[in-house]
Coordinates of C-alpha atoms in Angstrom, one line a residue:
M1 CA 96.2 46.3 159.0
P2 CA 97.8 48.7 161.5
R3 CA 96.5 52.2 161.6
T4 CA 99.8 53.7 160.2
E5 CA 99.5 51.5 157.2
V6 CA 95.9 52.6 156.6
V7 CA 96.9 56.2 156.9
N8 CA 99.9 55.7 154.6
T9 CA 97.7 53.9 152.1
L10 CA 95.1 56.7 152.2
L11 CA 97.9 59.4 151.9
R12 CA 99.4 57.6 148.9
E13 CA 95.9 57.3 147.3
E14 CA 95.3 61.0 148.0
M15 CA 98.7 61.9 146.5
R16 CA 97.9 59.8 143.4
V17 CA 94.5 61.6 143.0
L18 CA 96.1 65.0 143.6
H19 CA 98.9 64.2 141.1
G20 CA 96.3 63.1 138.5
S21 CA 94.4 66.4 139.1
Y22 CA 97.6 68.3 138.7
E23 CA 98.4 66.6 135.4
N24 CA 94.8 67.3 134.2
M25 CA 95.1 71.0 135.1
N26 CA 98.5 71.2 133.3
G27 CA 96.9 69.6 130.3
L28 CA 94.0 72.0 130.4
L29 CA 96.4 75.0 130.7
R30 CA 98.3 73.8 127.7
Y31 CA 95.1 73.5 125.7
V32 CA 94.0 76.9 126.8
A33 CA 97.4 78.4 125.8
K34 CA 97.1 76.7 122.4
L35 CA 93.5 78.0 121.9
K36 CA 94.6 81.5 122.9
K37 CA 97.5 81.4 120.5
A38 CA 95.2 80.0 117.7
N39 CA 92.7 82.7 118.4
D40 CA 95.4 85.4 118.3
N41 CA 96.7 84.0 115.0
K42 CA 93.1 84.0 113.7
D43 CA 92.6 87.6 114.7
R44 CA 95.9 88.6 113.1
L45 CA 95.0 86.8 109.9
V46 CA 91.6 88.4 109.8
K47 CA 93.2 91.9 110.1
E48 CA 95.7 91.0 107.4
V49 CA 93.0 89.8 105.0
E50 CA 90.9 92.9 105.8
S51 CA 93.8 95.3 105.2
S52 CA 94.7 93.4 102.0
R53 CA 91.1 93.6 100.8
Q54 CA 91.1 97.3 101.4
A55 CA 94.4 97.8 99.6
T56 CA 93.1 95.7 96.7
E57 CA 89.9 97.8 96.6
A58 CA 91.9 101.0 96.6
E59 CA 94.2 99.7 93.9
F60 CA 91.1 98.6 91.9
G61 CA 89.6 102.1 92.3
Q62 CA 92.8 103.7 91.0
L63 CA 92.9 101.3 88.0
K64 CA 89.3 102.2 87.2
E65 CA 90.1 105.9 87.3
H66 CA 93.1 105.3 85.1
I67 CA 91.0 103.4 82.6
I68 CA 88.4 106.2 82.5
E69 CA 91.2 108.7 81.9
L70 CA 92.7 106.6 79.1
E71 CA 89.2 106.2 77.5
S72 CA 88.7 109.9 77.7
E73 CA 92.2 110.5 76.1
M74 CA 91.3 108.0 73.3
K75 CA 88.0 109.8 72.6
D76 CA 89.9 113.1 72.5
L77 CA 92.6 111.7 70.1
K78 CA 89.9 110.2 67.9
R79 CA 88.0 113.5 67.7
D80 CA 91.2 115.4 67.0
S81 CA 92.2 112.9 64.3
E82 CA 88.8 113.3 62.7
K83 CA 89.1 117.1 62.7
S84 CA 92.5 117.1 61.2
Q85 CA 91.5 114.9 58.3
T86 CA 90.5 117.4 55.6
P87 CA 88.5 116.3 52.7
S88 CA 90.5 115.9 49.5
I89 CA 89.9 118.7 47.1
K90 CA 89.5 117.5 43.5
L91 CA 90.3 120.0 40.8
N92 CA 88.3 119.7 37.7
I93 CA 90.4 121.2 35.0

């Protein structure tokens, strides 16, 4: 085999190896980009869930306060109702 053919064969093999490495790096970069996007989505969803949980807790707190107010009003109404009921007076004639 003449020297030029050996050099050409080696160059082709080196180009094939380099091309394979390039393809592998591109694949890795795509996976890294996908992982970064998935991680960003996860972070966004965690923030949404946390803010939703906080909003739900705040709403629950408001509902508890409203229930307490309503219970207090019911007690007041019941007490007022009991006070306004006068005993019937029976006249013995």
